[in-house]
Structure formats: C-alpha cells, structure tokens
PDB file of C-alpha atoms in Angstrom:
ATOM      1  CA  MET A   1     -32.788 -17.772  27.363  1.00 78.00           C
ATOM      2  CA  GLY A   2     -30.108 -17.414  24.822  1.00 88.00           C
ATOM      3  CA  LYS A   3     -26.519 -16.890  25.436  1.00 96.00           C
ATOM      4  CA  VAL A   4     -25.384 -13.141  24.392  1.00 98.00           C
ATOM      5  CA  ILE A   5     -21.783 -13.295  22.860  1.00 98.00           C
ATOM      6  CA  ALA A   6     -20.457 -10.441  21.872  1.00 98.00           C
ATOM      7  CA  ILE A   7     -17.634 -10.847  18.751  1.00 98.00           C
ATOM      8  CA  ALA A   8     -15.287  -7.498  19.884  1.00 96.00           C
ATOM      9  CA  ASN A   9     -11.955  -6.476  18.856  1.00 92.00           C
ATOM     10  CA  GLN A  10     -10.832  -2.302  17.990  1.00 86.00           C
ATOM     11  CA  LYS A  11      -8.443  -3.405  16.049  1.00 84.00           C
ATOM     12  CA  GLY A  12      -9.900  -3.826  12.007  1.00 83.00           C
ATOM     13  CA  GLY A  13      -8.911  -6.740   9.541  1.00 84.00           C
ATOM     14  CA  VAL A  14      -8.345  -9.513  12.281  1.00 89.00           C
ATOM     15  CA  GLY A  15     -11.202 -11.678  11.479  1.00 91.00           C
ATOM     16  CA  LYS A  16     -14.039 -10.534  13.857  1.00 95.00           C
ATOM     17  CA  THR A  17     -16.952 -10.102  11.347  1.00 96.00           C
ATOM     18  CA  THR A  18     -15.860 -13.491   9.309  1.00 97.00           C
ATOM     19  CA  THR A  19     -16.187 -15.122  12.947  1.00 97.00           C
ATOM     20  CA  SER A  20     -19.412 -13.535  13.742  1.00 98.00           C
ATOM     21  CA  VAL A  21     -21.193 -14.538  10.452  1.00 98.00           C
ATOM     22  CA  ASN A  22     -19.451 -17.980   9.937  1.00 98.00           C
ATOM     23  CA  LEU A  23     -19.452 -19.256  13.607  1.00 98.00           C
ATOM     24  CA  ALA A  24     -23.302 -17.973  13.727  1.00 98.00           C
ATOM     25  CA  ALA A  25     -24.013 -20.187  11.360  1.00 98.00           C
ATOM     26  CA  SER A  26     -22.147 -23.129  12.321  1.00 98.00           C
ATOM     27  CA  MET A  27     -23.859 -23.038  15.481  1.00 98.00           C
ATOM     28  CA  ALA A  28     -26.811 -23.224  13.707  1.00 98.00           C
ATOM     29  CA  ALA A  29     -25.842 -26.222  11.797  1.00 97.00           C
ATOM     30  CA  THR A  30     -25.866 -27.563  15.040  1.00 96.00           C
ATOM     31  CA  ARG A  31     -29.894 -27.199  15.202  1.00 95.00           C
ATOM     32  CA  ARG A  32     -29.275 -24.643  17.888  1.00 97.00           C
ATOM     33  CA  LYS A  33     -31.988 -21.636  16.936  1.00 98.00           C
ATOM     34  CA  VAL A  34     -28.946 -18.584  16.257  1.00 98.00           C
ATOM     35  CA  LEU A  35     -29.518 -14.364  16.070  1.00 98.00           C
ATOM     36  CA  LEU A  36     -26.789 -12.506  14.709  1.00 98.00           C
ATOM     37  CA  VAL A  37     -26.988  -8.512  15.272  1.00 98.00           C
ATOM     38  CA  ASP A  38     -24.984  -6.698  12.947  1.00 98.00           C
ATOM     39  CA  LEU A  39     -24.175  -3.731  15.034  1.00 98.00           C
ATOM     40  CA  ASP A  40     -21.146  -2.975  12.686  1.00 97.00           C
ATOM     41  CA  PRO A  41     -22.258   0.287  10.357  1.00 96.00           C
ATOM     42  CA  GLN A  42     -19.951  -1.124   8.287  1.00 95.00           C
ATOM     43  CA  GLY A  43     -22.668  -3.526   7.700  1.00 96.00           C
ATOM     44  CA  ASN A  44     -20.423  -6.761   6.016  1.00 96.00           C
ATOM     45  CA  ALA A  45     -22.270  -9.228   8.605  1.00 97.00           C
ATOM     46  CA  THR A  46     -25.397  -8.549   6.778  1.00 98.00           C
ATOM     47  CA  SER A  47     -24.246  -8.574   3.435  1.00 97.00           C
ATOM     48  CA  GLY A  48     -22.459 -11.565   4.052  1.00 97.00           C
ATOM     49  CA  LEU A  49     -25.776 -13.366   5.066  1.00 97.00           C
ATOM     50  CA  GLY A  50     -27.172 -12.164   1.616  1.00 96.00           C
ATOM     51  CA  PHE A  51     -28.502  -8.707   1.931  1.00 96.00           C
ATOM     52  CA  PRO A  52     -26.395  -6.691   0.055  1.00 94.00           C
ATOM     53  CA  ARG A  53     -26.524  -3.183   1.337  1.00 88.00           C
ATOM     54  CA  GLY A  54     -29.300  -0.997   0.275  1.00 87.00           C
ATOM     55  CA  SER A  55     -31.665  -4.063   0.106  1.00 93.00           C
ATOM     56  CA  ILE A  56     -33.276  -3.408   4.183  1.00 93.00           C
ATOM     57  CA  GLU A  57     -34.870  -0.408   5.145  1.00 93.00           C
ATOM     58  CA  GLN A  58     -34.848  -1.506   8.905  1.00 96.00           C
ATOM     59  CA  GLY A  59     -32.062  -2.660  11.238  1.00 97.00           C
ATOM     60  CA  VAL A  60     -30.855  -2.267  14.620  1.00 98.00           C
ATOM     61  CA  TYR A  61     -30.560   1.317  14.703  1.00 97.00           C
ATOM     62  CA  GLN A  62     -34.169   1.591  14.870  1.00 97.00           C
ATOM     63  CA  ALA A  63     -34.146  -0.871  17.856  1.00 97.00           C
ATOM     64  CA  LEU A  64     -31.320   1.296  19.332  1.00 97.00           C
ATOM     65  CA  ILE A  65     -32.946   4.865  18.674  1.00 96.00           C
ATOM     66  CA  ASP A  66     -36.679   4.526  17.770  1.00 95.00           C
ATOM     67  CA  LYS A  67     -37.295   1.457  20.148  1.00 96.00           C
ATOM     68  CA  VAL A  68     -38.941  -0.823  17.399  1.00 97.00           C
ATOM     69  CA  SER A  69     -39.268  -4.481  18.472  1.00 97.00           C
ATOM     70  CA  LEU A  70     -36.438  -6.750  17.495  1.00 97.00           C
ATOM     71  CA  ARG A  71     -38.980  -8.835  16.375  1.00 96.00           C
ATOM     72  CA  GLU A  72     -40.256  -6.783  13.590  1.00 97.00           C
ATOM     73  CA  LEU A  73     -36.244  -6.634  12.719  1.00 98.00           C
ATOM     74  CA  THR A  74     -35.169  -9.910  12.487  1.00 98.00           C
ATOM     75  CA  GLN A  75     -34.662 -11.399   8.805  1.00 98.00           C
ATOM     76  CA  LEU A  76     -34.433 -15.202   8.342  1.00 97.00           C
ATOM     77  CA  THR A  77     -31.367 -16.158   6.555  1.00 97.00           C
ATOM     78  CA  VAL A  78     -30.514 -18.872   3.989  1.00 94.00           C
ATOM     79  CA  LEU A  79     -30.118 -21.465   6.849  1.00 97.00           C
ATOM     80  CA  PRO A  80     -33.191 -22.401   8.613  1.00 97.00           C
ATOM     81  CA  THR A  81     -32.175 -22.104  12.402  1.00 98.00           C
ATOM     82  CA  LEU A  82     -30.194 -18.793  11.901  1.00 98.00           C
ATOM     83  CA  TRP A  83     -31.389 -15.014  11.584  1.00 98.00           C
ATOM     84  CA  LEU A  84     -30.180 -11.505  11.382  1.00 98.00           C
ATOM     85  CA  VAL A  85     -30.705  -7.922  12.638  1.00 98.00           C
ATOM     86  CA  PRO A  86     -29.173  -6.015  10.118  1.00 98.00           C
ATOM     87  CA  ALA A  87     -27.282  -3.123   9.772  1.00 97.00           C
ATOM     88  CA  THR A  88     -28.184  -0.471   7.826  1.00 96.00           C
ATOM     89  CA  ALA A  89     -26.643   3.172   6.369  1.00 92.00           C
ATOM     90  CA  ASP A  90     -28.217   5.355   9.463  1.00 94.00           C
ATOM     91  CA  LEU A  91     -26.312   2.923  12.086  1.00 95.00           C
ATOM     92  CA  ALA A  92     -23.323   5.317  11.143  1.00 91.00           C
ATOM     93  CA  GLY A  93     -25.322   7.953  13.277  1.00 93.00           C
ATOM     94  CA  ALA A  94     -26.310   6.233  16.221  1.00 94.00           C
ATOM     95  CA  GLU A  95     -22.907   6.319  18.333  1.00 91.00           C
ATOM     96  CA  VAL A  96     -23.990  10.322  18.080  1.00 93.00           C
ATOM     97  CA  GLU A  97     -27.462   9.963  18.758  1.00 94.00           C
ATOM     98  CA  LEU A  98     -27.104   7.327  21.732  1.00 93.00           C
ATOM     99  CA  VAL A  99     -25.180  10.268  23.743  1.00 91.00           C
ATOM    100  CA  ALA A 100     -28.397  12.035  24.168  1.00 88.00           C
ATOM    101  CA  GLU A 101     -30.152   9.169  25.569  1.00 86.00           C
ATOM    102  CA  PRO A 102     -30.965   8.256  29.116  1.00 87.00           C
ATOM    103  CA  ARG A 103     -29.519   4.770  29.648  1.00 92.00           C
ATOM    104  CA  ARG A 104     -27.449   4.896  26.830  1.00 95.00           C
ATOM    105  CA  GLU A 105     -25.380   2.214  27.237  1.00 96.00           C
ATOM    106  CA  TRP A 106     -28.021  -0.386  28.111  1.00 97.00           C
ATOM    107  CA  GLN A 107     -30.534  -0.047  24.872  1.00 97.00           C
ATOM    108  CA  LEU A 108     -29.293  -3.411  23.106  1.00 98.00           C
ATOM    109  CA  ALA A 109     -29.829  -5.060  26.254  1.00 98.00           C
ATOM    110  CA  GLU A 110     -33.388  -3.520  26.635  1.00 97.00           C
ATOM    111  CA  ALA A 111     -33.785  -4.605  23.065  1.00 98.00           C
ATOM    112  CA  LEU A 112     -32.736  -8.445  23.513  1.00 98.00           C
ATOM    113  CA  ALA A 113     -34.363  -9.354  26.556  1.00 97.00           C
ATOM    114  CA  PRO A 114     -37.717  -9.486  25.193  1.00 97.00           C
ATOM    115  CA  VAL A 115     -36.828 -12.267  22.752  1.00 97.00           C
ATOM    116  CA  ARG A 116     -33.308 -13.734  24.456  1.00 97.00           C
ATOM    117  CA  GLU A 117     -35.968 -16.792  24.922  1.00 96.00           C
ATOM    118  CA  ARG A 118     -36.168 -17.465  21.614  1.00 97.00           C
ATOM    119  CA  TYR A 119     -32.865 -18.429  20.471  1.00 98.00           C
ATOM    120  CA  ASP A 120     -29.944 -20.914  21.904  1.00 97.00           C
ATOM    121  CA  PHE A 121     -27.178 -18.459  21.124  1.00 98.00           C
ATOM    122  CA  ILE A 122     -27.392 -14.478  20.506  1.00 98.00           C
ATOM    123  CA  PHE A 123     -24.064 -13.606  18.698  1.00 98.00           C
ATOM    124  CA  ILE A 124     -22.946  -9.639  18.392  1.00 98.00           C
ATOM    125  CA  ASP A 125     -20.984  -8.142  15.390  1.00 98.00           C
ATOM    126  CA  CYS A 126     -19.229  -5.107  17.143  1.00 97.00           C
ATOM    127  CA  PRO A 127     -18.014  -2.189  15.696  1.00 95.00           C
ATOM    128  CA  PRO A 128     -13.987  -2.140  15.214  1.00 92.00           C
ATOM    129  CA  SER A 129     -13.766   0.599  17.658  1.00 89.00           C
ATOM    130  CA  LEU A 130     -14.402   0.815  21.599  1.00 87.00           C
ATOM    131  CA  GLY A 131     -17.591   3.474  21.248  1.00 91.00           C
ATOM    132  CA  LEU A 132     -21.024   3.430  22.332  1.00 95.00           C
ATOM    133  CA  LEU A 133     -22.260   0.911  20.193  1.00 97.00           C
ATOM    134  CA  THR A 134     -19.398  -1.506  21.409  1.00 96.00           C
ATOM    135  CA  LEU A 135     -20.058  -0.667  24.721  1.00 96.00           C
ATOM    136  CA  ASN A 136     -24.027  -1.330  24.910  1.00 97.00           C
ATOM    137  CA  ALA A 137     -22.900  -4.801  22.934  1.00 98.00           C
ATOM    138  CA  LEU A 138     -20.809  -5.402  26.104  1.00 98.00           C
ATOM    139  CA  VAL A 139     -23.306  -4.131  28.501  1.00 98.00           C
ATOM    140  CA  ALA A 140     -26.135  -6.641  26.726  1.00 98.00           C
ATOM    141  CA  ALA A 141     -23.351  -9.804  26.638  1.00 98.00           C
ATOM    142  CA  ASP A 142     -23.024 -12.630  28.561  1.00 98.00           C
ATOM    143  CA  SER A 143     -18.977 -12.846  27.300  1.00 97.00           C
ATOM    144  CA  VAL A 144     -16.673 -11.634  24.290  1.00 98.00           C
ATOM    145  CA  LEU A 145     -15.496 -13.403  21.921  1.00 98.00           C
ATOM    146  CA  ILE A 146     -12.117 -11.624  20.378  1.00 96.00           C
ATOM    147  CA  PRO A 147     -10.697 -13.028  17.729  1.00 95.00           C
ATOM    148  CA  MET A 148      -7.186 -11.819  17.111  1.00 93.00           C
ATOM    149  CA  GLN A 149      -4.414 -12.398  14.359  1.00 90.00           C
ATOM    150  CA  ALA A 150      -0.890 -13.628  15.490  1.00 86.00           C
ATOM    151  CA  LYS A 151       0.744 -10.092  15.432  1.00 83.00           C
ATOM    152  CA  TYR A 152       2.864  -7.723  17.925  1.00 75.00           C
ATOM    153  CA  PHE A 153       0.002  -4.716  17.015  1.00 75.00           C
ATOM    154  CA  SER A 154      -3.050  -7.685  18.262  1.00 78.00           C
ATOM    155  CA  LEU A 155      -1.267  -7.876  21.699  1.00 77.00           C
ATOM    156  CA  GLU A 156      -1.472  -4.442  22.445  1.00 76.00           C
ATOM    157  CA  GLY A 157      -5.125  -4.234  21.175  1.00 79.00           C
ATOM    158  CA  LEU A 158      -5.903  -7.305  23.572  1.00 87.00           C
ATOM    159  CA  GLY A 159      -4.522  -5.416  26.423  1.00 84.00           C
ATOM    160  CA  ALA A 160      -6.802  -2.129  25.582  1.00 85.00           C
ATOM    161  CA  LEU A 161     -10.317  -4.328  25.023  1.00 89.00           C
ATOM    162  CA  THR A 162      -9.431  -7.008  27.931  1.00 91.00           C
ATOM    163  CA  GLY A 163      -8.958  -3.330  30.463  1.00 91.00           C
ATOM    164  CA  THR A 164     -12.352  -2.407  28.550  1.00 92.00           C
ATOM    165  CA  ILE A 165     -14.003  -5.954  29.645  1.00 95.00           C
ATOM    166  CA  ALA A 166     -12.821  -5.277  33.174  1.00 95.00           C
ATOM    167  CA  MET A 167     -14.065  -1.890  33.561  1.00 95.00           C
ATOM    168  CA  VAL A 168     -17.533  -2.805  32.076  1.00 96.00           C
ATOM    169  CA  LYS A 169     -18.335  -5.697  34.517  1.00 97.00           C
ATOM    170  CA  ASP A 170     -16.827  -3.650  37.144  1.00 97.00           C
ATOM    171  CA  SER A 171     -19.525  -0.404  36.548  1.00 96.00           C
ATOM    172  CA  LEU A 172     -22.044  -1.978  34.361  1.00 96.00           C
ATOM    173  CA  ASN A 173     -21.963  -5.628  33.718  1.00 98.00           C
ATOM    174  CA  PRO A 174     -20.909  -7.857  36.503  1.00 97.00           C
ATOM    175  CA  ARG A 175     -22.052 -11.035  34.646  1.00 96.00           C
ATOM    176  CA  LEU A 176     -19.432 -10.040  31.654  1.00 97.00           C
ATOM    177  CA  VAL A 177     -16.853 -13.046  31.001  1.00 96.00           C
ATOM    178  CA  VAL A 178     -14.361 -13.447  28.501  1.00 95.00           C
ATOM    179  CA  GLU A 179     -15.516 -16.129  26.292  1.00 96.00           C
ATOM    180  CA  GLY A 180     -12.681 -16.775  25.126  1.00 95.00           C
ATOM    181  CA  ILE A 181      -9.523 -16.091  22.080  1.00 96.00           C
ATOM    182  CA  VAL A 182      -9.225 -17.298  18.727  1.00 97.00           C
ATOM    183  CA  PHE A 183      -6.286 -16.862  16.397  1.00 94.00           C
ATOM    184  CA  CYS A 184      -7.425 -16.179  12.806  1.00 94.00           C
ATOM    185  CA  MET A 185      -5.615 -16.656   9.179  1.00 91.00           C
ATOM    186  CA  LEU A 186      -3.043 -17.913  11.530  1.00 87.00           C
ATOM    187  CA  ASP A 187       0.346 -18.962   9.559  1.00 81.00           C
ATOM    188  CA  LYS A 188       1.990 -21.321  12.144  1.00 78.00           C
ATOM    189  CA  ARG A 189       4.869 -21.664  10.128  1.00 77.00           C
ATOM    190  CA  THR A 190       6.084 -18.245  10.911  1.00 82.00           C
ATOM    191  CA  ASN A 191       8.308 -17.393  14.491  1.00 81.00           C
ATOM    192  CA  LEU A 192       6.088 -14.269  14.821  1.00 80.00           C
ATOM    193  CA  ALA A 193       2.914 -16.523  15.014  1.00 83.00           C
ATOM    194  CA  GLN A 194       4.308 -18.826  17.275  1.00 86.00           C
ATOM    195  CA  GLN A 195       5.715 -15.921  19.772  1.00 87.00           C
ATOM    196  CA  VAL A 196       2.645 -14.007  19.831  1.00 85.00           C
ATOM    197  CA  VAL A 197       0.206 -16.990  20.341  1.00 88.00           C
ATOM    198  CA  ALA A 198       2.923 -18.328  23.215  1.00 88.00           C
ATOM    199  CA  GLU A 199       2.799 -15.006  24.532  1.00 87.00           C
ATOM    200  CA  VAL A 200      -0.948 -15.109  24.697  1.00 89.00           C
ATOM    201  CA  LYS A 201      -1.307 -18.056  25.812  1.00 88.00           C
ATOM    202  CA  GLN A 202       1.093 -17.513  28.971  1.00 89.00           C
ATOM    203  CA  HIS A 203      -0.761 -14.233  30.057  1.00 84.00           C
ATOM    204  CA  PHE A 204      -4.403 -16.209  29.002  1.00 87.00           C
ATOM    205  CA  ALA A 205      -3.736 -19.735  29.287  1.00 82.00           C
ATOM    206  CA  GLU A 206      -7.787 -20.735  30.082  1.00 87.00           C
ATOM    207  CA  HIS A 207      -9.294 -18.064  27.188  1.00 93.00           C
ATOM    208  CA  VAL A 208      -7.396 -19.597  23.954  1.00 95.00           C
ATOM    209  CA  PHE A 209      -9.498 -22.134  21.597  1.00 96.00           C
ATOM    210  CA  GLU A 210      -7.533 -24.769  20.567  1.00 94.00           C
ATOM    211  CA  THR A 211      -9.133 -24.324  17.287  1.00 96.00           C
ATOM    212  CA  VAL A 212      -7.902 -21.905  15.314  1.00 95.00           C
ATOM    213  CA  ILE A 213      -9.077 -20.287  11.737  1.00 96.00           C
ATOM    214  CA  PRO A 214      -6.573 -20.728   9.254  1.00 93.00           C
ATOM    215  CA  PRO A 215      -5.555 -18.642   5.902  1.00 92.00           C
ATOM    216  CA  ASN A 216      -8.208 -19.883   3.626  1.00 94.00           C
ATOM    217  CA  VAL A 217      -9.120 -18.455  -0.200  1.00 95.00           C
ATOM    218  CA  ARG A 218     -12.716 -19.812   0.208  1.00 96.00           C
ATOM    219  CA  LEU A 219     -13.187 -18.169   3.355  1.00 95.00           C
ATOM    220  CA  SER A 220     -12.132 -14.854   1.866  1.00 94.00           C
ATOM    221  CA  GLU A 221     -14.584 -15.639  -1.308  1.00 96.00           C
ATOM    222  CA  SER A 222     -17.745 -16.112   0.480  1.00 97.00           C
ATOM    223  CA  PRO A 223     -18.771 -12.787   1.792  1.00 95.00           C
ATOM    224  CA  SER A 224     -18.997 -11.814  -2.169  1.00 95.00           C
ATOM    225  CA  HIS A 225     -21.401 -14.337  -3.075  1.00 96.00           C
ATOM    226  CA  GLY A 226     -23.866 -13.566   0.239  1.00 96.00           C
ATOM    227  CA  LYS A 227     -23.117 -17.064   2.089  1.00 96.00           C
ATOM    228  CA  PRO A 228     -21.695 -18.040   5.199  1.00 97.00           C
ATOM    229  CA  VAL A 229     -18.396 -20.312   4.256  1.00 97.00           C
ATOM    230  CA  LEU A 230     -20.349 -24.011   4.916  1.00 96.00           C
ATOM    231  CA  LEU A 231     -22.836 -23.504   2.254  1.00 97.00           C
ATOM    232  CA  TYR A 232     -19.700 -21.874  -0.260  1.00 96.00           C
ATOM    233  CA  ASP A 233     -17.760 -24.474   0.062  1.00 96.00           C
ATOM    234  CA  ILE A 234     -18.199 -27.147   3.168  1.00 96.00           C
ATOM    235  CA  GLU A 235     -15.067 -29.201   2.289  1.00 97.00           C
ATOM    236  CA  SER A 236     -13.356 -26.157   2.841  1.00 97.00           C
ATOM    237  CA  LYS A 237     -10.214 -25.958   5.416  1.00 96.00           C
ATOM    238  CA  GLY A 238     -12.033 -22.784   6.665  1.00 96.00           C
ATOM    239  CA  ALA A 239     -15.634 -24.147   6.920  1.00 97.00           C
ATOM    240  CA  LYS A 240     -14.083 -26.996   8.553  1.00 98.00           C
ATOM    241  CA  ALA A 241     -11.769 -25.176  11.338  1.00 98.00           C
ATOM    242  CA  TYR A 242     -15.589 -22.789  11.963  1.00 98.00           C
ATOM    243  CA  LEU A 243     -17.504 -26.175  12.702  1.00 98.00           C
ATOM    244  CA  GLU A 244     -14.849 -26.992  15.114  1.00 98.00           C
ATOM    245  CA  LEU A 245     -14.883 -23.581  16.540  1.00 98.00           C
ATOM    246  CA  ALA A 246     -18.650 -24.138  17.014  1.00 98.00           C
ATOM    247  CA  GLN A 247     -18.456 -27.984  18.617  1.00 98.00           C
ATOM    248  CA  GLU A 248     -15.413 -26.314  21.150  1.00 97.00           C
ATOM    249  CA  LEU A 249     -17.987 -23.659  21.887  1.00 97.00           C
ATOM    250  CA  LEU A 250     -20.791 -26.081  22.766  1.00 97.00           C
ATOM    251  CA  ALA A 251     -18.601 -28.258  24.916  1.00 95.00           C
ATOM    252  CA  ARG A 252     -16.890 -25.320  26.886  1.00 92.00           C
ATOM    253  CA  GLN A 253     -20.436 -24.212  27.874  1.00 90.00           C
ATOM    254  CA  GLU A 254     -21.516 -27.943  28.969  1.00 89.00           C
ATOM    255  CA  ALA A 255     -18.561 -28.130  30.701  1.00 86.00           C
ATOM    256  CA  ARG A 256     -19.228 -24.941  33.027  1.00 83.00           C
ATOM    257  CA  GLU A 257     -22.937 -26.117  33.353  1.00 82.00           C
ATOM    258  CA  LYS A 258     -21.860 -29.645  34.867  1.00 82.00           C
ATOM    259  CA  LEU A 259     -19.488 -26.977  37.183  1.00 75.00           C
TER     260      LEU A 259
END
C-alpha cells in the first residue's frame, strides 16, 4: 500500500508546489510508482507537469464532490512511473461545497483508498491555507512534509501548521506524523538564514532534512516548460538537490521499517 505524504505549508511562496512536483518526479526516477494529487486550486503542479490550465476537463474536484473514481481521473505524465490527479478551475469552489458534505474531512481519504495499493508513494500538493482542502489532505495522509524558507515569518507559520497537525492527529487521524521539514531557496551565506535554520533545528531536530534546496534559476524556469527540473536540466543544482531529497526520504523510510 502506498505511503501518502501531504506537502503542506499555509504560507505561500515557500516552495511547496516546486517540492511537490520535483520530489514526486525524483521519486519516480528511482522507479517507484508515484501519484501526485494536485489539491491546490491554483493548479500549478498540474501545469508544471505538462497540463496547461484549461487543457483538462476533470480532476480531483470530481473525486471530492461528484465521487468519480480516481482511476478515471488519473493522467500519466512524461515520466513512465509518475501519474497525476490534476486540479481544474472548479476546484476553487470545493471549499464551500465540502461544507455541506457528510464526513467532509474524509472525502479525499475515501477517494484514495481504492487506489493506494497501485502506488509506492502518493504526494498531495496542498493549498497555501489551512482550510477544508488541506484538512482533507491531512486526514488522508500518513505524514506531512513541510517546505519552508529560512525567514522569521516562516517560523510563525511553522508553529501554526504543527499545531494543526497535532489537532488532526488527536481528533481525526491518529497515524499522522511530521515526515520532515525541508528548507527551500536556502542561501546559507546569510546570517538570517543560519539563525532560522538553527532555531528550527533546536525545536524540530529530528525532523529537519539534511538536504536543502538552493536558489536555482533552472528550477524556477522548468514550470514554464511543463517539466520537472530533472527533465529540464538534470545537471542543475535544483535537480540534484531534489534527487538527494528523494534518496534521503527513502533512507528514512527504510530505517523506520527496520525498527
């Protein structure tokens, strides 16, 4: 059964979707079967994998609201072991429509249940908010991966998110854990970055990934070409960083399985 990892941070612009697309692609490059669920109404993960906005008529909205099977909604990407459940424009209304649903927090978990055994990893790209869509992701997930920038406002957001994770764990999903924290667009040369990293490690030492994602032009360019960075420029620092992150994530999982 595939491991479900929500990639979440309610603060925008921290590298959440970049991490979702490129970690999923890097994991697929290790020949694991990977599904990426684009749960962000902005649809950037969808376009970043080669499906421009408006080119797909059905996506995760139909699974949540119309109960269409994910098998019917899944798209194969340019990588042979990476599939996508896309986001379409109507996903923007899902937050409001879910309010009236019975078991509204469980809609994504119930949609994923019949297909989990088909994949090794399922990544969920969450919206930059802590609304009902993100709550659905946290209920469906085994763990949460948190991308963040080394800035002080990001520290405040991290506290809010970990508090939400704890509440979901207590009331809705007892298996939910923090998979890890990955620093994105990290310039190690600045004093501020060093201070923020040190503070996060002080409070979340066991969760911080050794791999960091550096600022990288090729990483910023690749979404406009509809490709993950490893297909756009595999020699770039961004591609190498996400491949390393995938390997570190696999190593962590193997270590847990031995316990």
